[in-house]
Every structure is written in structure tokens, then in C-alpha cells.
Amino acid sequence: MKKVIQIMTIIGVGIGLSSVVSMTASASSQYSASRASSVRLVWRKAMKRHAYTATTGSRFSKHLSIRYGNNKTTAKVTWYTDAHEMLYKKYAGHNAIYYHVKSADGSLQGWIWRGYLKARNGKAPKTQVTDDATVDSETMIRTMFPKSTYNSKLTDAANSFETIDDSADVNELRSQEGMSQVISRYMSFKKMKYIDFYSKNPASMKSIDQALTAQGYDAATRKSFKGWSVGGSVTGLNDTLEGIDPGEGIIYLIQQ
């Protein structure tokens, strides 16, 4: 009987310690619905294994809803990648790429913005560039089409088109009928035009202006769309999408 009591005591202590660890982990995690709703998933896919460390920023769940902890508390941990994702930051108007990482023993995991990751040799990831390597969509539209009305739904439609990861689908949709189908998913309209353009520098308004002019939409022409709803997007230097290259953009113009 005495041995049974001792065994039960040991089990109880084990359960107690487990609970403490669980409570500590929960206490260090923070849930935020507003943070989760501030981003939209563009794509998520596997990637090769690379070793990094991180001393700044934080580690999150895949849609940023849960912050697992600050990276400075795990500064000595070596992180190994197995996936990456692109999130569109709605209020900032640009994309950000996060890497999914795990510790060597698999006890820790999460998503870290790649700008915070440093290779084990101390160098930053070769693919790292700043997240503002493209202009804000709303600023671009309001500048390029000063007499038109900016419409965020049309920008969403442009982002949707740009994130199609099959070039065959892109080619099929790159027509008046195909573009109409894309727009109709977001809103109704009476008349529609679209501009398919390429900017050598998607972070430069001047470069975008030159690209639109080359497609027959110079400043004077763009001003003629008074009262039209306009939205669009350009793929930034920071974006790595299949089937579309940095600098490629789509602008939709509709009359309702």
C-alpha cells in the first residue's frame, strides 16, 4: 500500500510539473484577433532546409494570430526552415514573407519574418530585401489617376490575379473576357478596362508612370477617367510569385 501511495505521489508531481510548463507556455503566448485580420495570405509553400538565428522581432503562428514569444528570449536557438509564406499587410499596402522554423529537437516552432533571420555565419538571407520594395497600391492609384476614385475591391482583384501560381491560368485570364471574370468576383460593373504593365522599378512612381505611358496611358489619358473606379497592384521586388515577375502590374478601371 505504501508503494502504491509513493507511485501515485510521483505521478501527481509529474502531472503538476507538466501543468506548470503548459501554463508557462500559455502565459508567454499572446492572441490578437486584430493582428490576424490585418493580414491576408497570398501563398504558403514548402522550402529547403536552412539554418538561422534570430535575436529581434517575434515568432508567430501561421496567420500571426498568436505571438509565441520574443526572439531575444530564444537568441541562442538555431532555427531550421521547412516552409515560407507571403502575407499581404492590408493597412500598409505591401507584402511580407515569413519563414516557418523549428528548433533542432522540434520542441519550438513558428513563423518569423525573414528580415529578422540571420544565417548561422552571421549574414542575412540572400533573398532579403526591404518590405517597402514596392509602392503602396492606394498611393499609386491616386497619383496615377488623380480624377478617379480609388477602389480597394479592385486592388484585391488585382492582387488575386497576381497571385495565381499557374502561368497557364494567367495566360488564359489575360484577356478582356478573362479580366471581366476576375472583376465580377468582387463587384458588378457596366464598363471595364484594364492595363497590363511592367515597371522596371516597382518602388518608383516615376518608373510606374513610364510603364503606363508605354501602354498608351499617359498623364493626360489617365486624367480622362474622371468618375471611374480604379484599383490595381504591382508585384514588388520583395515578392517571389510563380508565373509573374517583380515589376508586373495590373490596374482595373470600371464604370458602375
PDB file of N, CA and C in Angstrom, residues 7-73:
ATOM      1  N   ILE A   7       4.034   5.759  -5.571  1.00  0.00           N
ATOM      2  CA  ILE A   7       3.889   5.830  -7.038  1.00  0.00           C
ATOM      3  C   ILE A   7       2.896   6.914  -7.423  1.00  0.00           C
ATOM      4  N   MET A   8       1.768   6.950  -6.717  1.00  0.00           N
ATOM      5  CA  MET A   8       0.750   7.956  -7.004  1.00  0.00           C
ATOM      6  C   MET A   8       1.292   9.357  -6.754  1.00  0.00           C
ATOM      7  N   THR A   9       2.131   9.499  -5.731  1.00  0.00           N
ATOM      8  CA  THR A   9       2.723  10.799  -5.419  1.00  0.00           C
ATOM      9  C   THR A   9       3.636  11.251  -6.542  1.00  0.00           C
ATOM     10  N   ILE A  10       4.454  10.307  -7.045  1.00  0.00           N
ATOM     11  CA  ILE A  10       5.372  10.619  -8.155  1.00  0.00           C
ATOM     12  C   ILE A  10       4.590  11.036  -9.395  1.00  0.00           C
ATOM     13  N   ILE A  11       3.518  10.288  -9.691  1.00  0.00           N
ATOM     14  CA  ILE A  11       2.670  10.617 -10.845  1.00  0.00           C
ATOM     15  C   ILE A  11       2.067  11.993 -10.682  1.00  0.00           C
ATOM     16  N   GLY A  12       1.597  12.275  -9.453  1.00  0.00           N
ATOM     17  CA  GLY A  12       0.987  13.569  -9.184  1.00  0.00           C
ATOM     18  C   GLY A  12       1.957  14.701  -9.379  1.00  0.00           C
ATOM     19  N   VAL A  13       3.210  14.500  -8.904  1.00  0.00           N
ATOM     20  CA  VAL A  13       4.238  15.531  -9.081  1.00  0.00           C
ATOM     21  C   VAL A  13       4.522  15.742 -10.563  1.00  0.00           C
ATOM     22  N   GLY A  14       4.572  14.625 -11.314  1.00  0.00           N
ATOM     23  CA  GLY A  14       4.823  14.722 -12.754  1.00  0.00           C
ATOM     24  C   GLY A  14       3.743  15.508 -13.464  1.00  0.00           C
ATOM     25  N   ILE A  15       2.497  15.230 -13.100  1.00  0.00           N
ATOM     26  CA  ILE A  15       1.368  15.947 -13.704  1.00  0.00           C
ATOM     27  C   ILE A  15       1.436  17.424 -13.349  1.00  0.00           C
ATOM     28  N   GLY A  16       1.807  17.683 -12.091  1.00  0.00           N
ATOM     29  CA  GLY A  16       1.909  19.069 -11.643  1.00  0.00           C
ATOM     30  C   GLY A  16       2.946  19.845 -12.418  1.00  0.00           C
ATOM     31  N   LEU A  17       4.123  19.228 -12.626  1.00  0.00           N
ATOM     32  CA  LEU A  17       5.182  19.880 -13.385  1.00  0.00           C
ATOM     33  C   LEU A  17       4.762  20.119 -14.821  1.00  0.00           C
ATOM     34  N   SER A  18       4.066  19.127 -15.388  1.00  0.00           N
ATOM     35  CA  SER A  18       3.575  19.263 -16.757  1.00  0.00           C
ATOM     36  C   SER A  18       2.620  20.435 -16.873  1.00  0.00           C
ATOM     37  N   SER A  19       1.770  20.592 -15.871  1.00  0.00           N
ATOM     38  CA  SER A  19       0.802  21.683 -15.877  1.00  0.00           C
ATOM     39  C   SER A  19       1.493  23.026 -15.789  1.00  0.00           C
ATOM     40  N   VAL A  20       2.564  23.073 -14.960  1.00  0.00           N
ATOM     41  CA  VAL A  20       3.305  24.328 -14.816  1.00  0.00           C
ATOM     42  C   VAL A  20       3.945  24.727 -16.129  1.00  0.00           C
ATOM     43  N   VAL A  21       4.562  23.745 -16.818  1.00  0.00           N
ATOM     44  CA  VAL A  21       5.181  24.015 -18.111  1.00  0.00           C
ATOM     45  C   VAL A  21       4.146  24.506 -19.100  1.00  0.00           C
ATOM     46  N   SER A  22       2.970  23.828 -19.131  1.00  0.00           N
ATOM     47  CA  SER A  22       1.894  24.207 -20.044  1.00  0.00           C
ATOM     48  C   SER A  22       1.402  25.614 -19.766  1.00  0.00           C
ATOM     49  N   MET A  23       1.247  25.934 -18.466  1.00  0.00           N
ATOM     50  CA  MET A  23       0.768  27.262 -18.093  1.00  0.00           C
ATOM     51  C   MET A  23       1.777  28.337 -18.461  1.00  0.00           C
ATOM     52  N   THR A  24       3.088  28.014 -18.289  1.00  0.00           N
ATOM     53  CA  THR A  24       4.134  28.970 -18.637  1.00  0.00           C
ATOM     54  C   THR A  24       4.134  29.248 -20.127  1.00  0.00           C
ATOM     55  N   ALA A  25       3.983  28.171 -20.931  1.00  0.00           N
ATOM     56  CA  ALA A  25       3.952  28.334 -22.383  1.00  0.00           C
ATOM     57  C   ALA A  25       2.757  29.178 -22.800  1.00  0.00           C
ATOM     58  N   SER A  26       1.607  28.940 -22.162  1.00  0.00           N
ATOM     59  CA  SER A  26       0.403  29.687 -22.500  1.00  0.00           C
ATOM     60  C   SER A  26       0.543  31.153 -22.112  1.00  0.00           C
ATOM     61  N   ALA A  27       1.206  31.365 -20.958  1.00  0.00           N
ATOM     62  CA  ALA A  27       1.358  32.735 -20.481  1.00  0.00           C
ATOM     63  C   ALA A  27       2.240  33.551 -21.409  1.00  0.00           C
ATOM     64  N   SER A  28       3.223  32.887 -22.058  1.00  0.00           N
ATOM     65  CA  SER A  28       4.126  33.603 -22.941  1.00  0.00           C
ATOM     66  C   SER A  28       3.520  33.846 -24.318  1.00  0.00           C
ATOM     67  N   SER A  29       2.428  33.180 -24.630  1.00  0.00           N
ATOM     68  CA  SER A  29       1.752  33.348 -25.912  1.00  0.00           C
ATOM     69  C   SER A  29       0.661  34.401 -25.801  1.00  0.00           C
ATOM     70  N   GLN A  30       0.507  35.177 -26.857  1.00  0.00           N
ATOM     71  CA  GLN A  30      -0.488  36.242 -26.871  1.00  0.00           C
ATOM     72  C   GLN A  30      -1.324  36.143 -28.140  1.00  0.00           C
ATOM     73  N   TYR A  31      -2.638  36.093 -27.967  1.00  0.00           N
ATOM     74  CA  TYR A  31      -3.555  36.027 -29.106  1.00  0.00           C
ATOM     75  C   TYR A  31      -4.070  37.418 -29.454  1.00  0.00           C
ATOM     76  N   SER A  32      -4.143  37.708 -30.745  1.00  0.00           N
ATOM     77  CA  SER A  32      -4.648  39.008 -31.188  1.00  0.00           C
ATOM     78  C   SER A  32      -5.479  38.825 -32.450  1.00  0.00           C
ATOM     79  N   ALA A  33      -6.796  39.023 -32.326  1.00  0.00           N
ATOM     80  CA  ALA A  33      -7.692  38.898 -33.483  1.00  0.00           C
ATOM     81  C   ALA A  33      -7.440  40.021 -34.473  1.00  0.00           C
ATOM     82  N   SER A  34      -7.144  41.223 -33.966  1.00  0.00           N
ATOM     83  CA  SER A  34      -6.916  42.369 -34.845  1.00  0.00           C
ATOM     84  C   SER A  34      -5.657  42.173 -35.681  1.00  0.00           C
ATOM     85  N   ARG A  35      -4.618  41.569 -35.087  1.00  0.00           N
ATOM     86  CA  ARG A  35      -3.393  41.320 -35.845  1.00  0.00           C
ATOM     87  C   ARG A  35      -3.657  40.296 -36.949  1.00  0.00           C
ATOM     88  N   ALA A  36      -4.430  39.275 -36.627  1.00  0.00           N
ATOM     89  CA  ALA A  36      -4.749  38.245 -37.624  1.00  0.00           C
ATOM     90  C   ALA A  36      -5.568  38.818 -38.778  1.00  0.00           C
ATOM     91  N   SER A  37      -6.503  39.711 -38.476  1.00  0.00           N
ATOM     92  CA  SER A  37      -7.356  40.281 -39.522  1.00  0.00           C
ATOM     93  C   SER A  37      -6.652  41.363 -40.329  1.00  0.00           C
ATOM     94  N   SER A  38      -5.462  41.796 -39.874  1.00  0.00           N
ATOM     95  CA  SER A  38      -4.741  42.850 -40.578  1.00  0.00           C
ATOM     96  C   SER A  38      -3.918  42.323 -41.745  1.00  0.00           C
ATOM     97  N   VAL A  39      -3.865  40.992 -41.895  1.00  0.00           N
ATOM     98  CA  VAL A  39      -3.097  40.409 -42.987  1.00  0.00           C
ATOM     99  C   VAL A  39      -3.948  39.416 -43.775  1.00  0.00           C
ATOM    100  N   ARG A  40      -3.533  39.181 -45.004  1.00  0.00           N
ATOM    101  CA  ARG A  40      -4.222  38.204 -45.860  1.00  0.00           C
ATOM    102  C   ARG A  40      -3.163  37.292 -46.476  1.00  0.00           C
ATOM    103  N   LEU A  41      -3.414  35.997 -46.433  1.00  0.00           N
ATOM    104  CA  LEU A  41      -2.471  35.038 -47.000  1.00  0.00           C
ATOM    105  C   LEU A  41      -2.446  35.159 -48.522  1.00  0.00           C
ATOM    106  N   VAL A  42      -1.245  35.297 -49.064  1.00  0.00           N
ATOM    107  CA  VAL A  42      -1.061  35.328 -50.525  1.00  0.00           C
ATOM    108  C   VAL A  42      -0.693  33.936 -51.018  1.00  0.00           C
ATOM    109  N   TRP A  43       0.317  33.361 -50.414  1.00  0.00           N
ATOM    110  CA  TRP A  43       0.668  31.966 -50.696  1.00  0.00           C
ATOM    111  C   TRP A  43       1.452  31.380 -49.541  1.00  0.00           C
ATOM    112  N   ARG A  44       1.457  30.049 -49.495  1.00  0.00           N
ATOM    113  CA  ARG A  44       2.219  29.316 -48.488  1.00  0.00           C
ATOM    114  C   ARG A  44       2.721  28.029 -49.138  1.00  0.00           C
ATOM    115  N   LYS A  45       4.021  27.746 -49.033  1.00  0.00           N
ATOM    116  CA  LYS A  45       4.562  26.548 -49.661  1.00  0.00           C
ATOM    117  C   LYS A  45       5.848  26.101 -48.968  1.00  0.00           C
ATOM    118  N   ALA A  46       6.277  24.881 -49.272  1.00  0.00           N
ATOM    119  CA  ALA A  46       7.470  24.315 -48.653  1.00  0.00           C
ATOM    120  C   ALA A  46       8.729  24.999 -49.173  1.00  0.00           C
ATOM    121  N   MET A  47       9.796  24.901 -48.407  1.00  0.00           N
ATOM    122  CA  MET A  47      11.085  25.438 -48.845  1.00  0.00           C
ATOM    123  C   MET A  47      12.203  24.536 -48.331  1.00  0.00           C
ATOM    124  N   LYS A  48      13.411  24.738 -48.837  1.00  0.00           N
ATOM    125  CA  LYS A  48      14.548  23.930 -48.433  1.00  0.00           C
ATOM    126  C   LYS A  48      14.978  24.257 -47.002  1.00  0.00           C
ATOM    127  N   ARG A  49      15.729  23.350 -46.414  1.00  0.00           N
ATOM    128  CA  ARG A  49      16.186  23.493 -45.037  1.00  0.00           C
ATOM    129  C   ARG A  49      17.400  24.424 -44.977  1.00  0.00           C
ATOM    130  N   HIS A  50      17.284  25.486 -44.185  1.00  0.00           N
ATOM    131  CA  HIS A  50      18.385  26.414 -43.956  1.00  0.00           C
ATOM    132  C   HIS A  50      18.466  26.686 -42.456  1.00  0.00           C
ATOM    133  N   ALA A  51      19.655  27.002 -41.975  1.00  0.00           N
ATOM    134  CA  ALA A  51      19.861  27.256 -40.546  1.00  0.00           C
ATOM    135  C   ALA A  51      20.009  28.752 -40.276  1.00  0.00           C
ATOM    136  N   TYR A  52      19.212  29.263 -39.336  1.00  0.00           N
ATOM    137  CA  TYR A  52      19.245  30.683 -38.994  1.00  0.00           C
ATOM    138  C   TYR A  52      19.175  30.875 -37.483  1.00  0.00           C
ATOM    139  N   THR A  53      19.475  32.093 -37.069  1.00  0.00           N
ATOM    140  CA  THR A  53      19.228  32.526 -35.706  1.00  0.00           C
ATOM    141  C   THR A  53      18.431  33.823 -35.796  1.00  0.00           C
ATOM    142  N   ALA A  54      17.797  34.200 -34.702  1.00  0.00           N
ATOM    143  CA  ALA A  54      17.019  35.448 -34.663  1.00  0.00           C
ATOM    144  C   ALA A  54      17.108  36.043 -33.271  1.00  0.00           C
ATOM    145  N   THR A  55      17.473  37.316 -33.188  1.00  0.00           N
ATOM    146  CA  THR A  55      17.605  37.980 -31.886  1.00  0.00           C
ATOM    147  C   THR A  55      16.633  39.141 -31.722  1.00  0.00           C
ATOM    148  N   THR A  56      15.953  39.516 -32.793  1.00  0.00           N
ATOM    149  CA  THR A  56      14.979  40.599 -32.724  1.00  0.00           C
ATOM    150  C   THR A  56      13.647  40.136 -33.294  1.00  0.00           C
ATOM    151  N   GLY A  57      12.599  40.896 -33.040  1.00  0.00           N
ATOM    152  CA  GLY A  57      11.286  40.537 -33.543  1.00  0.00           C
ATOM    153  C   GLY A  57      10.623  39.462 -32.705  1.00  0.00           C
ATOM    154  N   SER A  58       9.608  38.835 -33.274  1.00  0.00           N
ATOM    155  CA  SER A  58       8.848  37.815 -32.552  1.00  0.00           C
ATOM    156  C   SER A  58       8.563  36.618 -33.439  1.00  0.00           C
ATOM    157  N   ARG A  59       8.073  35.569 -32.820  1.00  0.00           N
ATOM    158  CA  ARG A  59       7.711  34.324 -33.504  1.00  0.00           C
ATOM    159  C   ARG A  59       6.207  34.136 -33.389  1.00  0.00           C
ATOM    160  N   PHE A  60       5.547  33.847 -34.519  1.00  0.00           N
ATOM    161  CA  PHE A  60       4.084  33.817 -34.571  1.00  0.00           C
ATOM    162  C   PHE A  60       3.542  32.489 -35.092  1.00  0.00           C
ATOM    163  N   SER A  61       2.218  32.360 -34.974  1.00  0.00           N
ATOM    164  CA  SER A  61       1.507  31.277 -35.650  1.00  0.00           C
ATOM    165  C   SER A  61       1.410  31.664 -37.125  1.00  0.00           C
ATOM    166  N   LYS A  62       0.907  30.751 -37.961  1.00  0.00           N
ATOM    167  CA  LYS A  62       0.990  30.944 -39.400  1.00  0.00           C
ATOM    168  C   LYS A  62       0.227  32.154 -39.936  1.00  0.00           C
ATOM    169  N   HIS A  63      -0.770  32.651 -39.215  1.00  0.00           N
ATOM    170  CA  HIS A  63      -1.509  33.829 -39.683  1.00  0.00           C
ATOM    171  C   HIS A  63      -1.347  34.997 -38.710  1.00  0.00           C
ATOM    172  N   LEU A  64      -0.304  34.906 -37.897  1.00  0.00           N
ATOM    173  CA  LEU A  64       0.071  35.952 -36.935  1.00  0.00           C
ATOM    174  C   LEU A  64      -0.925  36.131 -35.793  1.00  0.00           C
ATOM    175  N   SER A  65      -1.911  35.256 -35.690  1.00  0.00           N
ATOM    176  CA  SER A  65      -2.918  35.431 -34.643  1.00  0.00           C
ATOM    177  C   SER A  65      -2.332  35.223 -33.248  1.00  0.00           C
ATOM    178  N   ILE A  66      -1.337  34.329 -33.143  1.00  0.00           N
ATOM    179  CA  ILE A  66      -0.720  34.056 -31.842  1.00  0.00           C
ATOM    180  C   ILE A  66       0.761  34.418 -31.895  1.00  0.00           C
ATOM    181  N   ARG A  67       1.192  35.227 -30.951  1.00  0.00           N
ATOM    182  CA  ARG A  67       2.610  35.522 -30.813  1.00  0.00           C
ATOM    183  C   ARG A  67       3.171  34.601 -29.748  1.00  0.00           C
ATOM    184  N   TYR A  68       4.080  33.712 -30.160  1.00  0.00           N
ATOM    185  CA  TYR A  68       4.612  32.721 -29.243  1.00  0.00           C
ATOM    186  C   TYR A  68       5.637  33.306 -28.275  1.00  0.00           C
ATOM    187  N   GLY A  69       6.329  34.360 -28.695  1.00  0.00           N
ATOM    188  CA  GLY A  69       7.332  34.949 -27.821  1.00  0.00           C
ATOM    189  C   GLY A  69       8.303  35.820 -28.588  1.00  0.00           C
ATOM    190  N   ASN A  70       9.109  36.578 -27.856  1.00  0.00           N
ATOM    191  CA  ASN A  70      10.113  37.442 -28.467  1.00  0.00           C
ATOM    192  C   ASN A  70      11.351  36.629 -28.834  1.00  0.00           C
ATOM    193  N   ASN A  71      11.939  36.947 -29.959  1.00  0.00           N
ATOM    194  CA  ASN A  71      13.100  36.202 -30.426  1.00  0.00           C
ATOM    195  C   ASN A  71      14.327  36.394 -29.537  1.00  0.00           C
ATOM    196  N   LYS A  72      14.378  37.491 -28.790  1.00  0.00           N
ATOM    197  CA  LYS A  72      15.541  37.705 -27.928  1.00  0.00           C
ATOM    198  C   LYS A  72      15.617  36.660 -26.813  1.00  0.00           C
ATOM    199  N   THR A  73      14.465  36.063 -26.461  1.00  0.00           N
ATOM    200  CA  THR A  73      14.462  35.028 -25.417  1.00  0.00           C
ATOM    201  C   THR A  73      14.937  33.683 -25.949  1.00  0.00           C
TER     202      THR A  73
END
